[in-house]
Tab-separated table of C-alpha atoms and ligand atoms in Angstrom:
chain	number	residue	atom	x	y	z
M	1	MET	CA	0.161	0.386	-0.317
M	2	PRO	CA	1.238	3.601	-0.653
M	3	GLU	CA	3.175	5.661	2.435
M	4	ALA	CA	0.451	8.713	0.890
M	5	LEU	CA	-2.702	6.411	0.967
M	6	HIS	CA	-2.266	4.740	4.209
M	7	ARG	CA	-1.355	8.466	5.855
M	8	LEU	CA	-4.650	9.922	4.317
M	9	GLN	CA	-6.492	6.684	5.856
M	10	GLN	CA	-4.973	6.983	9.015
M	11	LEU	CA	-6.076	11.303	8.994
M	12	ASP	CA	-9.966	10.015	7.756
M	13	ALA	CA	-10.094	7.790	11.217
M	14	ALA	CA	-8.712	10.052	13.451
M	15	HIS	CA	-10.586	12.838	12.432
M	16	HIS	CA	-13.923	11.972	10.084
M	17	ILE	CA	-17.141	10.721	11.381
M	18	HIS	CA	-18.461	9.469	8.567
M	19	PRO	CA	-22.195	9.046	7.664
M	20	PHE	CA	-24.538	5.836	7.684
M	21	ASN	CA	-21.318	3.616	8.533
M	22	ASP	CA	-20.031	1.421	11.412
M	23	ASN	CA	-17.113	3.600	12.060
M	24	ALA	CA	-15.156	1.349	14.521
M	25	GLU	CA	-15.391	-1.537	12.011
M	26	LEU	CA	-14.291	1.348	8.841
M	27	ALA	CA	-11.657	2.810	10.761
M	28	LYS	CA	-9.947	-0.677	11.087
M	29	LYS	CA	-10.700	-1.515	7.550
M	30	GLY	CA	-9.402	2.013	5.689
M	31	THR	CA	-11.748	4.151	3.834
M	32	ARG	CA	-11.470	4.396	0.058
M	33	ILE	CA	-10.643	7.492	-1.350
M	34	LEU	CA	-11.793	8.435	-4.548
M	35	THR	CA	-9.712	10.843	-6.669
M	36	ARG	CA	-11.258	11.646	-9.887
M	37	GLY	CA	-14.215	11.097	-12.246
M	38	GLU	CA	-14.803	11.126	-15.916
M	39	GLY	CA	-18.010	10.310	-17.647
M	40	CYS	CA	-19.543	7.057	-15.678
M	41	TYR	CA	-16.065	6.291	-14.186
M	42	VAL	CA	-14.276	6.816	-11.033
M	43	TRP	CA	-10.639	6.203	-10.030
M	44	ASP	CA	-9.152	6.026	-6.323
M	45	LYS	CA	-5.995	6.348	-4.397
M	46	GLU	CA	-5.083	2.613	-5.632
M	47	GLY	CA	-5.639	3.734	-8.968
M	48	ASN	CA	-8.509	1.601	-9.436
M	49	LYS	CA	-10.926	2.428	-12.539
M	50	LEU	CA	-14.184	1.923	-11.715
M	51	LEU	CA	-17.447	1.516	-13.544
M	52	ASP	CA	-20.009	3.919	-11.227
M	53	ALA	CA	-23.835	2.167	-11.787
M	54	PHE	CA	-24.887	4.030	-8.692
M	55	ALA	CA	-24.352	7.653	-10.164
M	56	GLY	CA	-22.087	8.833	-6.813
M	57	LEU	CA	-25.569	8.203	-4.303
M	58	TRP	CA	-28.092	8.415	-6.955
M	59	CYS	CA	-27.218	12.017	-8.341
M	60	VAL	CA	-24.294	12.055	-10.813
M	61	ASN	CA	-26.798	12.051	-13.552
M	62	ILE	CA	-24.814	13.983	-16.302
M	63	GLY	CA	-22.047	12.105	-15.545
M	64	TYR	CA	-18.203	13.031	-13.862
M	65	GLY	CA	-16.284	15.397	-15.210
M	66	ARG	CA	-17.984	17.874	-17.325
M	67	LYS	CA	-15.940	20.963	-17.324
M	68	SER	CA	-18.670	23.520	-18.079
M	69	MET	CA	-20.228	23.396	-14.918
M	70	GLY	CA	-17.337	24.342	-12.663
M	71	GLN	CA	-16.604	27.234	-15.617
M	72	VAL	CA	-19.920	28.559	-14.549
M	73	ALA	CA	-19.714	28.307	-11.203
M	74	ALA	CA	-16.221	29.835	-11.080
M	75	HIS	CA	-18.111	32.653	-12.971
M	76	GLN	CA	-20.628	33.713	-10.810
M	77	MET	CA	-18.182	33.126	-8.012
M	78	ASP	CA	-16.289	35.612	-9.914
M	79	GLU	CA	-19.494	37.986	-10.462
M	80	LEU	CA	-20.986	37.871	-7.170
M	81	ALA	CA	-20.403	34.715	-4.790
M	82	TYR	CA	-23.014	35.266	-2.329
M	83	TYR	CA	-26.818	37.456	-1.826
M	84	ASN	CA	-29.348	36.425	0.159
M	85	THR	CA	-32.998	35.793	-0.450
M	86	PHE	CA	-34.356	36.795	2.809
M	87	PHE	CA	-34.336	41.099	2.606
M	88	GLN	CA	-36.361	41.589	-0.597
M	89	CYS	CA	-33.467	40.572	-2.513
M	90	THR	CA	-32.534	38.102	-4.943
M	91	THR	CA	-29.938	37.192	-7.590
M	92	GLU	CA	-30.177	36.468	-11.312
M	93	PRO	CA	-29.740	32.757	-11.215
M	94	ALA	CA	-32.099	32.398	-8.343
M	95	ILE	CA	-34.553	33.861	-10.643
M	96	HIS	CA	-33.862	32.234	-14.358
M	97	LEU	CA	-33.578	28.735	-12.283
M	98	ALA	CA	-37.127	28.744	-10.873
M	99	ALA	CA	-38.580	29.854	-13.595
M	100	LYS	CA	-36.567	27.121	-15.897
M	101	LEU	CA	-37.906	24.483	-12.896
M	102	ALA	CA	-41.938	25.922	-13.504
M	103	GLU	CA	-41.096	25.692	-17.456
M	104	ILE	CA	-39.605	21.648	-16.706
M	105	SER	CA	-41.871	20.825	-14.098
M	106	PRO	CA	-45.389	18.820	-14.708
M	107	ALA	CA	-49.060	20.837	-14.450
M	108	ASP	CA	-49.165	23.155	-12.186
M	109	LEU	CA	-45.943	23.013	-9.778
M	110	ASN	CA	-44.894	26.195	-10.827
M	111	HIS	CA	-43.781	27.530	-8.044
M	112	VAL	CA	-40.141	27.064	-6.054
M	113	PHE	CA	-38.454	26.967	-2.244
M	114	TYR	CA	-34.807	26.216	-2.328
M	115	SER	CA	-33.225	24.343	-0.067
M	116	ASN	CA	-29.444	22.891	0.407
M	117	SER	CA	-30.394	19.178	0.790
M	118	GLY	CA	-33.231	16.621	0.010
M	119	SER	CA	-33.645	16.673	3.441
M	120	GLU	CA	-34.054	20.195	4.318
M	121	GLY	CA	-36.082	20.100	1.175
M	122	ASN	CA	-38.487	17.750	3.428
M	123	ASP	CA	-37.975	19.486	6.648
M	124	THR	CA	-39.732	22.593	4.577
M	125	VAL	CA	-42.458	20.411	3.083
M	126	LEU	CA	-43.076	19.361	6.708
M	127	ARG	CA	-43.198	22.899	8.153
M	128	MET	CA	-45.392	23.915	5.096
M	129	VAL	CA	-47.918	21.414	4.561
M	130	ARG	CA	-48.878	22.138	8.537
M	131	HIS	CA	-49.085	25.730	7.956
M	132	PHE	CA	-51.151	25.729	4.559
M	133	TRP	CA	-53.917	24.379	6.631
M	134	ALA	CA	-52.878	26.167	9.958
M	135	VAL	CA	-53.744	29.449	7.911
M	136	GLN	CA	-56.822	28.193	6.614
M	137	ASP	CA	-58.020	27.712	10.076
M	138	GLN	CA	-57.533	24.031	10.328
M	139	PRO	CA	-54.241	23.573	12.589
M	140	ASN	CA	-55.385	20.385	13.741
M	141	LYS	CA	-55.181	19.395	10.164
M	142	ASN	CA	-50.875	18.452	10.926
M	143	ILE	CA	-50.409	14.947	10.148
M	144	VAL	CA	-48.248	13.727	7.588
M	145	ILE	CA	-48.748	9.959	6.598
M	146	GLY	CA	-45.591	8.421	5.174
M	147	ARG	CA	-44.250	4.654	4.835
M	148	TYR	CA	-42.084	2.554	6.604
M	149	ASN	CA	-38.750	2.065	5.389
M	150	GLY	CA	-39.412	5.340	3.226
M	151	TYR	CA	-36.669	7.298	3.115
M	152	HIS	CA	-36.832	10.787	3.125
M	153	GLY	CA	-33.826	12.231	4.127
M	154	SER	CA	-31.547	12.375	7.961
M	155	THR	CA	-32.196	15.363	9.518
M	156	VAL	CA	-34.887	15.299	12.117
M	157	ALA	CA	-38.074	16.338	10.273
M	158	GLY	CA	-36.598	14.200	6.969
M	159	ALA	CA	-35.837	10.739	9.503
M	160	SER	CA	-39.315	11.318	10.493
M	161	LEU	CA	-41.189	11.183	7.275
M	162	GLY	CA	-38.859	8.109	6.590
M	163	GLY	CA	-40.102	5.105	7.677
M	164	MET	CA	-36.206	3.672	8.546
M	165	LYS	CA	-36.567	1.940	12.396
M	166	GLY	CA	-32.844	1.644	12.589
M	167	MET	CA	-32.896	5.623	12.291
M	168	HIS	CA	-35.485	6.265	14.488
M	169	ALA	CA	-34.170	4.293	17.214
M	170	GLN	CA	-31.268	7.154	17.060
M	171	GLY	CA	-32.173	10.652	18.299
M	172	GLY	CA	-35.977	9.411	19.595
M	173	LEU	CA	-37.663	9.940	16.499
M	174	PRO	CA	-40.615	10.484	14.808
M	175	ILE	CA	-41.607	13.772	16.302
M	176	PRO	CA	-45.115	13.487	16.954
M	177	ASP	CA	-48.122	13.211	14.029
M	178	ILE	CA	-45.806	11.244	11.660
M	179	HIS	CA	-47.612	8.022	10.817
M	180	HIS	CA	-46.458	5.290	8.058
M	181	ILE	CA	-48.401	2.344	6.220
M	182	GLU	CA	-46.518	-0.102	5.098
M	183	PRO	CA	-44.563	0.163	1.740
M	184	PRO	CA	-45.732	-1.494	-1.722
M	185	PHE	CA	-43.589	-4.370	-1.946
M	186	PHE	CA	-44.452	-7.162	-4.324
M	187	PHE	CA	-41.384	-9.258	-4.051
M	188	ALA	CA	-42.425	-9.487	-0.201
M	189	ASP	CA	-45.659	-8.758	0.127
M	190	GLY	CA	-47.909	-9.415	-3.119
M	191	GLY	CA	-48.965	-12.682	-1.831
M	192	ASP	CA	-51.419	-14.197	-4.529
M	193	TYR	CA	-52.376	-10.864	-5.572
M	194	SER	CA	-51.568	-9.980	-9.607
M	195	PRO	CA	-49.070	-7.192	-9.195
M	196	GLU	CA	-51.850	-4.561	-10.964
M	197	GLU	CA	-54.705	-6.084	-7.819
M	198	TYR	CA	-51.443	-5.589	-5.234
M	199	GLY	CA	-51.145	-1.873	-6.435
M	200	LEU	CA	-54.330	-1.205	-5.235
M	201	VAL	CA	-54.747	-3.394	-2.159
M	202	ALA	CA	-51.084	-1.589	-1.000
M	203	ALA	CA	-52.484	2.018	-1.704
M	204	ARG	CA	-55.626	1.551	0.037
M	205	ARG	CA	-53.614	1.398	3.401
M	206	LEU	CA	-53.684	4.733	2.514
M	207	GLU	CA	-57.296	5.362	2.977
M	208	GLU	CA	-57.298	2.739	6.232
M	209	LYS	CA	-55.137	5.232	8.029
M	210	ILE	CA	-56.707	8.233	7.031
M	211	LEU	CA	-60.149	6.925	8.365
M	212	GLU	CA	-58.304	5.337	11.108
M	213	LEU	CA	-56.728	8.868	12.143
M	214	GLY	CA	-60.230	10.955	10.733
M	215	PRO	CA	-59.794	13.058	7.424
M	216	GLU	CA	-59.646	16.319	9.527
M	217	ARG	CA	-56.434	15.210	10.849
M	218	VAL	CA	-54.585	14.191	7.939
M	219	ALA	CA	-52.384	17.432	6.191
M	220	ALA	CA	-50.635	15.268	3.712
M	221	PHE	CA	-48.754	11.814	2.259
M	222	ILE	CA	-45.342	11.949	0.804
M	223	GLY	CA	-43.620	9.126	-0.510
M	224	GLU	CA	-41.205	8.329	-3.081
M	225	PRO	CA	-42.588	7.125	-6.548
M	226	ILE	CA	-39.769	4.529	-6.653
M	227	MET	CA	-38.542	3.626	-2.951
M	228	GLY	CA	-34.647	4.160	-3.286
M	229	ALA	CA	-32.461	3.691	-0.337
M	230	ILE	CA	-34.557	0.452	0.892
M	231	GLY	CA	-34.177	-1.356	-1.947
M	232	VAL	CA	-35.853	0.211	-5.508
M	233	TYR	CA	-39.283	-0.535	-4.969
M	234	ILE	CA	-40.966	-0.038	-7.809
M	235	PRO	CA	-44.351	0.230	-6.803
M	236	PRO	CA	-47.356	-1.415	-9.749
M	237	MET	CA	-48.639	0.717	-12.391
M	238	THR	CA	-51.833	1.127	-10.037
M	239	TYR	CA	-50.679	2.112	-6.986
M	240	TRP	CA	-49.913	6.070	-7.803
M	241	PRO	CA	-52.758	6.454	-9.457
M	242	GLU	CA	-55.112	5.016	-6.550
M	243	ILE	CA	-53.064	6.956	-3.868
M	244	GLU	CA	-53.862	9.762	-5.653
M	245	ARG	CA	-57.112	9.317	-5.801
M	246	ILE	CA	-57.584	8.613	-2.587
M	247	CYS	CA	-55.841	11.952	-1.900
M	248	ARG	CA	-58.807	14.353	-3.977
M	249	LYS	CA	-61.312	12.101	-1.705
M	250	TYR	CA	-60.373	13.554	1.435
M	251	ASP	CA	-58.944	16.264	0.227
M	252	ILE	CA	-55.074	15.228	1.308
M	253	LEU	CA	-51.836	17.262	0.009
M	254	LEU	CA	-50.206	14.935	-2.091
M	255	CYS	CA	-46.102	15.041	-1.838
M	256	ALA	CA	-43.817	13.409	-4.574
M	257	ASP	CA	-40.543	12.996	-2.462
M	258	GLU	CA	-38.059	12.983	-6.301
M	259	VAL	CA	-35.182	13.460	-4.911
M	260	ILE	CA	-33.725	10.089	-6.426
M	261	CYS	CA	-36.592	9.828	-9.492
M	262	GLY	CA	-36.395	14.178	-10.296
M	263	TYR	CA	-33.946	15.516	-13.193
M	264	GLY	CA	-35.064	11.738	-15.758
M	265	ARG	CA	-33.883	9.106	-13.327
M	266	THR	CA	-36.957	7.134	-14.947
M	267	GLY	CA	-36.835	8.333	-18.652
M	268	GLU	CA	-39.258	11.070	-17.915
M	269	TRP	CA	-38.405	13.917	-15.958
M	270	PHE	CA	-40.160	13.161	-13.009
M	271	GLY	CA	-41.224	10.017	-11.073
M	272	ALA	CA	-45.201	11.402	-11.186
M	273	GLN	CA	-44.966	11.001	-14.603
M	274	TYR	CA	-43.887	7.783	-14.997
M	275	PHE	CA	-46.491	6.399	-13.234
M	276	GLY	CA	-49.343	9.508	-13.921
M	277	PHE	CA	-49.994	11.118	-11.265
M	278	THR	CA	-49.965	14.656	-10.378
M	279	PRO	CA	-48.641	16.052	-6.880
M	280	ASP	CA	-49.196	18.927	-5.109
M	281	ILE	CA	-45.582	19.517	-3.571
M	282	MET	CA	-42.300	17.490	-5.050
M	283	THR	CA	-39.088	17.711	-3.004
M	284	THR	CA	-35.991	18.130	-5.349
M	285	ALA	CA	-32.423	17.489	-4.926
M	286	LYS	CA	-29.573	15.036	-5.875
M	287	GLY	CA	-29.803	15.617	-9.769
M	288	LEU	CA	-31.024	19.025	-9.990
M	289	THR	CA	-27.425	19.419	-10.048
M	290	SER	CA	-26.268	16.079	-10.713
M	291	GLY	CA	-24.483	16.659	-7.266
M	292	TYR	CA	-21.660	18.651	-8.523
M	293	ILE	CA	-22.811	21.485	-5.370
M	294	PRO	CA	-25.379	20.790	-3.010
M	295	MET	CA	-28.725	22.498	-3.667
M	296	GLY	CA	-32.702	21.602	-3.458
M	297	ALA	CA	-35.398	22.549	-4.870
M	298	VAL	CA	-38.999	22.055	-3.358
M	299	LEU	CA	-41.739	23.070	-5.737
M	300	PHE	CA	-45.163	23.662	-4.959
M	301	ASN	CA	-48.593	23.843	-7.115
M	302	GLU	CA	-50.705	26.956	-7.755
M	303	ARG	CA	-53.141	25.903	-4.641
M	304	VAL	CA	-50.426	25.621	-2.428
M	305	ALA	CA	-48.296	27.960	-3.291
M	306	SER	CA	-51.103	30.851	-3.282
M	307	VAL	CA	-51.855	30.134	0.020
M	308	LEU	CA	-48.567	30.001	1.023
M	309	ARG	CA	-48.069	33.515	-0.697
M	310	GLN	CA	-51.348	35.142	0.245
M	311	GLN	CA	-51.551	34.486	4.113
M	312	GLY	CA	-50.365	38.324	5.136
M	313	GLY	CA	-47.648	38.030	7.424
M	314	GLU	CA	-44.125	37.097	7.057
M	315	LEU	CA	-43.159	33.464	5.789
M	316	ALA	CA	-41.184	32.400	9.181
M	317	HIS	CA	-38.394	29.906	7.101
M	318	GLY	CA	-35.685	29.783	5.227
M	319	TYR	CA	-32.351	28.700	4.666
M	320	THR	CA	-29.001	31.068	4.671
M	321	TYR	CA	-27.802	29.510	1.462
M	322	SER	CA	-31.282	29.106	0.063
M	323	GLY	CA	-30.982	30.171	-4.050
M	324	HIS	CA	-27.146	30.631	-3.428
M	325	PRO	CA	-26.629	31.603	-6.434
M	326	VAL	CA	-23.373	29.683	-7.560
M	327	CYS	CA	-25.643	26.631	-6.466
M	328	ALA	CA	-28.658	27.789	-9.143
M	329	ALA	CA	-26.017	29.163	-11.879
M	330	VAL	CA	-24.691	25.495	-11.913
M	331	ALA	CA	-28.205	23.615	-11.788
M	332	LEU	CA	-29.291	25.449	-14.556
M	333	GLU	CA	-26.346	24.464	-16.226
M	334	ASN	CA	-26.894	20.797	-15.426
M	335	ILE	CA	-30.329	21.388	-16.787
M	336	ARG	CA	-29.208	23.155	-19.855
M	337	ILE	CA	-26.890	19.191	-20.564
M	338	LEU	CA	-29.936	17.533	-19.580
M	339	GLN	CA	-31.862	19.649	-22.446
M	340	ASP	CA	-29.153	20.281	-25.369
M	341	GLU	CA	-28.182	16.685	-25.201
M	342	LYS	CA	-31.568	15.396	-25.270
M	343	ILE	CA	-30.796	12.803	-22.325
M	344	VAL	CA	-33.806	12.291	-20.736
M	345	GLU	CA	-35.186	11.258	-24.694
M	346	THR	CA	-32.319	9.018	-24.750
M	347	CYS	CA	-32.478	7.224	-21.500
M	348	LYS	CA	-36.353	6.843	-22.616
M	349	HIS	CA	-36.451	5.764	-26.292
M	350	ASP	CA	-32.900	4.088	-26.286
M	351	THR	CA	-30.249	3.358	-23.840
M	352	GLY	CA	-32.855	2.991	-21.139
M	353	PRO	CA	-34.994	0.171	-23.182
M	354	TYR	CA	-31.862	-1.169	-24.044
M	355	LEU	CA	-30.573	-1.258	-20.413
M	356	ALA	CA	-33.782	-2.846	-19.265
M	357	GLU	CA	-33.276	-5.693	-21.301
M	358	ARG	CA	-30.325	-6.543	-20.496
M	359	TRP	CA	-30.372	-5.898	-16.562
M	360	GLN	CA	-33.760	-8.162	-17.276
M	361	ALA	CA	-31.367	-10.870	-18.971
M	362	LEU	CA	-29.426	-10.973	-15.930
M	363	GLY	CA	-33.019	-12.628	-14.040
M	364	GLU	CA	-31.667	-15.620	-15.694
M	365	HIS	CA	-28.863	-16.289	-12.875
M	366	PRO	CA	-29.881	-18.481	-10.440
M	367	LEU	CA	-29.300	-16.421	-7.316
M	368	VAL	CA	-31.532	-13.607	-8.655
M	369	GLY	CA	-35.374	-13.966	-7.735
M	370	GLU	CA	-36.381	-10.643	-8.855
M	371	VAL	CA	-35.370	-8.326	-11.010
M	372	ARG	CA	-36.772	-4.827	-11.149
M	373	ILE	CA	-35.838	-1.767	-13.401
M	374	ALA	CA	-37.775	1.855	-14.450
M	375	GLY	CA	-35.652	3.840	-17.012
M	376	MET	CA	-32.167	3.869	-15.289
M	377	VAL	CA	-33.190	2.762	-11.832
M	378	GLY	CA	-33.209	-1.373	-10.591
M	379	ALA	CA	-32.421	-3.730	-8.857
M	380	LEU	CA	-31.654	-7.258	-8.500
M	381	GLU	CA	-33.238	-9.471	-5.572
M	382	LEU	CA	-30.495	-11.989	-4.181
M	383	VAL	CA	-32.353	-15.006	-3.132
M	384	PRO	CA	-31.412	-18.667	-1.701
M	385	ASN	CA	-34.166	-20.429	-3.600
M	386	LYS	CA	-35.283	-18.937	-7.215
M	387	ALA	CA	-38.531	-20.708	-7.145
M	388	GLU	CA	-39.949	-18.837	-3.929
M	389	ARG	CA	-40.280	-15.360	-3.011
M	390	LYS	CA	-37.967	-15.256	0.333
M	391	PHE	CA	-35.114	-13.565	1.632
M	392	PHE	CA	-32.374	-15.079	2.768
M	393	ALA	CA	-32.191	-15.835	6.680
M	394	ASP	CA	-29.273	-14.456	7.406
M	395	ARG	CA	-30.523	-11.035	5.399
M	396	GLY	CA	-27.864	-8.332	3.465
M	397	LYS	CA	-24.850	-10.858	4.306
M	398	VAL	CA	-24.944	-12.114	0.242
M	399	GLY	CA	-25.419	-8.687	-1.134
M	400	GLY	CA	-22.981	-7.293	1.362
M	401	LEU	CA	-20.965	-10.354	-0.250
M	402	CYS	CA	-21.736	-9.308	-4.174
M	403	ARG	CA	-20.889	-5.671	-3.927
M	404	ASN	CA	-18.036	-6.589	-2.647
M	405	ILE	CA	-17.285	-8.667	-5.290
M	406	ALA	CA	-18.395	-6.379	-7.737
M	407	LEU	CA	-15.819	-3.477	-6.532
M	408	ASN	CA	-13.172	-5.865	-6.948
M	409	ASN	CA	-14.553	-6.508	-10.246
M	410	GLY	CA	-14.108	-2.868	-11.232
M	411	LEU	CA	-17.658	-2.259	-11.163
M	412	ILE	CA	-20.311	0.257	-8.127
M	413	LEU	CA	-23.281	-1.195	-7.204
M	414	ARG	CA	-25.094	-0.617	-3.937
M	415	ALA	CA	-26.188	-3.513	-1.482
M	416	THR	CA	-29.690	-3.160	0.775
M	417	TYR	CA	-29.943	-6.107	2.286
M	418	ASP	CA	-29.630	-8.500	-0.505
M	419	SER	CA	-31.005	-6.613	-3.063
M	420	MET	CA	-28.383	-5.381	-5.599
M	421	LEU	CA	-29.108	-1.295	-6.769
M	422	LEU	CA	-28.805	-0.244	-9.923
M	423	SER	CA	-28.701	3.642	-10.775
M	424	PRO	CA	-25.654	4.573	-12.886
M	425	PRO	CA	-25.346	7.859	-14.646
M	426	LEU	CA	-28.283	9.221	-17.058
M	427	VAL	CA	-25.473	9.039	-20.003
M	428	ILE	CA	-24.437	5.437	-19.847
M	429	SER	CA	-23.394	4.513	-23.071
M	430	ARG	CA	-24.636	0.771	-24.642
M	431	SER	CA	-21.097	-0.273	-24.697
M	432	GLU	CA	-21.010	0.803	-20.928
M	433	ILE	CA	-24.497	-1.174	-20.360
M	434	ASP	CA	-23.084	-3.928	-21.953
M	435	GLU	CA	-19.584	-3.920	-19.511
M	436	LEU	CA	-22.426	-2.938	-16.829
M	437	PHE	CA	-24.002	-6.448	-17.780
M	438	GLU	CA	-20.861	-8.578	-17.720
M	439	LYS	CA	-19.008	-7.219	-14.841
M	440	THR	CA	-22.470	-8.112	-12.917
M	441	TRP	CA	-22.781	-11.618	-14.050
M	442	LYS	CA	-19.344	-12.353	-13.610
M	443	SER	CA	-19.634	-11.125	-10.021
M	444	LEU	CA	-23.342	-13.195	-9.417
M	445	ASN	CA	-20.885	-16.034	-10.504
M	446	GLU	CA	-18.596	-15.555	-7.842
M	447	THR	CA	-21.142	-14.652	-5.327
M	448	ALA	CA	-22.652	-18.288	-5.818
M	449	LYS	CA	-19.462	-20.032	-5.905
M	450	ALA	CA	-18.628	-18.179	-2.504
M	451	LEU	CA	-21.358	-19.149	-1.354
M	452	ALA	CA	-21.547	-22.846	-2.426
Q	1	PLP	C1	-31.363	11.450	-1.190
Q	1	PLP	C2	-33.043	11.621	-0.624
Q	1	PLP	C3	-32.919	12.489	0.174
Q	1	PLP	C4	-32.488	13.489	1.223
Q	1	PLP	O1	-31.371	13.909	0.271
Q	1	PLP	P1	-29.644	14.701	0.855
Q	1	PLP	O2	-29.733	15.293	0.117
Q	1	PLP	O3	-29.106	13.781	1.302
Q	1	PLP	O4	-30.571	15.356	2.321
Q	1	PLP	C5	-34.544	12.720	0.175
Q	1	PLP	N1	-35.212	11.831	-0.059
Q	1	PLP	C6	-35.195	11.338	-0.794
Q	1	PLP	C7	-35.893	9.799	-1.953
Q	1	PLP	C8	-33.906	10.442	-1.370
Q	1	PLP	O5	-32.572	9.632	-1.917
């Protein structure tokens, strides 16, 4: 091991607490240090070239190494590095980005509130939906319903809206007046239903919960169009339209957490378009800047925005960096690239279908019990017995093993339990998809061998 690498790992172990890690174990093992990225590839300090089939953390939609992103940021820093949007002020990039987001977003989601991340965006959502009803003389209509195993970020509100029990256990969460229903996960929960029937059954859990709590108490429902972190649960196409019908019936705001799905991941600009429903509110981040700089944007429709705008008095909410001009300029450049290079259309009509074909073919492997794919996001469910929709007894072991084997083969996949997760840069080419297929197949073989 080169001395420089070892020294860096020692410093990291001594001073850097890593998110979502067993830090004691990591300190012993040593962190992987990434140094460079180009297109769909990253390089580490040891000189390994890795095909990043996870786009960093679901976010590097336009791929690594785009020079114009840095040029735009440098230019904006030279002109005006920072100004706030609090005191009756704004900046040109913040204005142009708001207008651009209104243009590309579906339906009448034409109003933007800026955050710095997905978690912060969901904090904004929680406060705004409660405020929305409170200023209309319904302060008790303050409950938000999310889903068990949903992921909405890691701040107090984000983790509370999410339904990860391990996260709730650290820090006394969820905060009051947040409830959860079971998520749609056909593989484990579909029983003898067809996927279409199951989508309706899973959606109607929302109606049961609303009736249990009382519709006059429920402010909003929040969900990821595709549940990412827990394992890329892609609901049947019947699920979201039924959720929308139920929200409309009881006058409950429908919030789509588009932090993964937004900006092209499904081959549509937003996940709501893929599933054919219209939310009142959308949380976005990640693909908004392709991860080149932190930024989030919450989009509100006309109804919600008109209440927030006309409530009378001050909107007591905001972040120092809401609408940061450098971040907004970078987001605009990111969207320009997505549009000018027709990246979303290419995913929908060309590379997405090709990826789906090759990813589906991995389903023939004896270890794979289910293949999930929508546009450029998918999963392989590894199972002990291909004939049954059942998990391994020791959940997570085989997934972790396969992930490590893939890394040794020069491929970054993520594992949640025994789901191997796929979310490559949207610019992945057909030949890179072939490489992805071959490396995944090889890794599955080696995993099966290691188990035998
Ligand atoms: C990543 C993610 C978040 C949190 O975003 P951060 O930028 O990490 O705060 C929220 N919701 C979903 C669906 C996510 O995938």
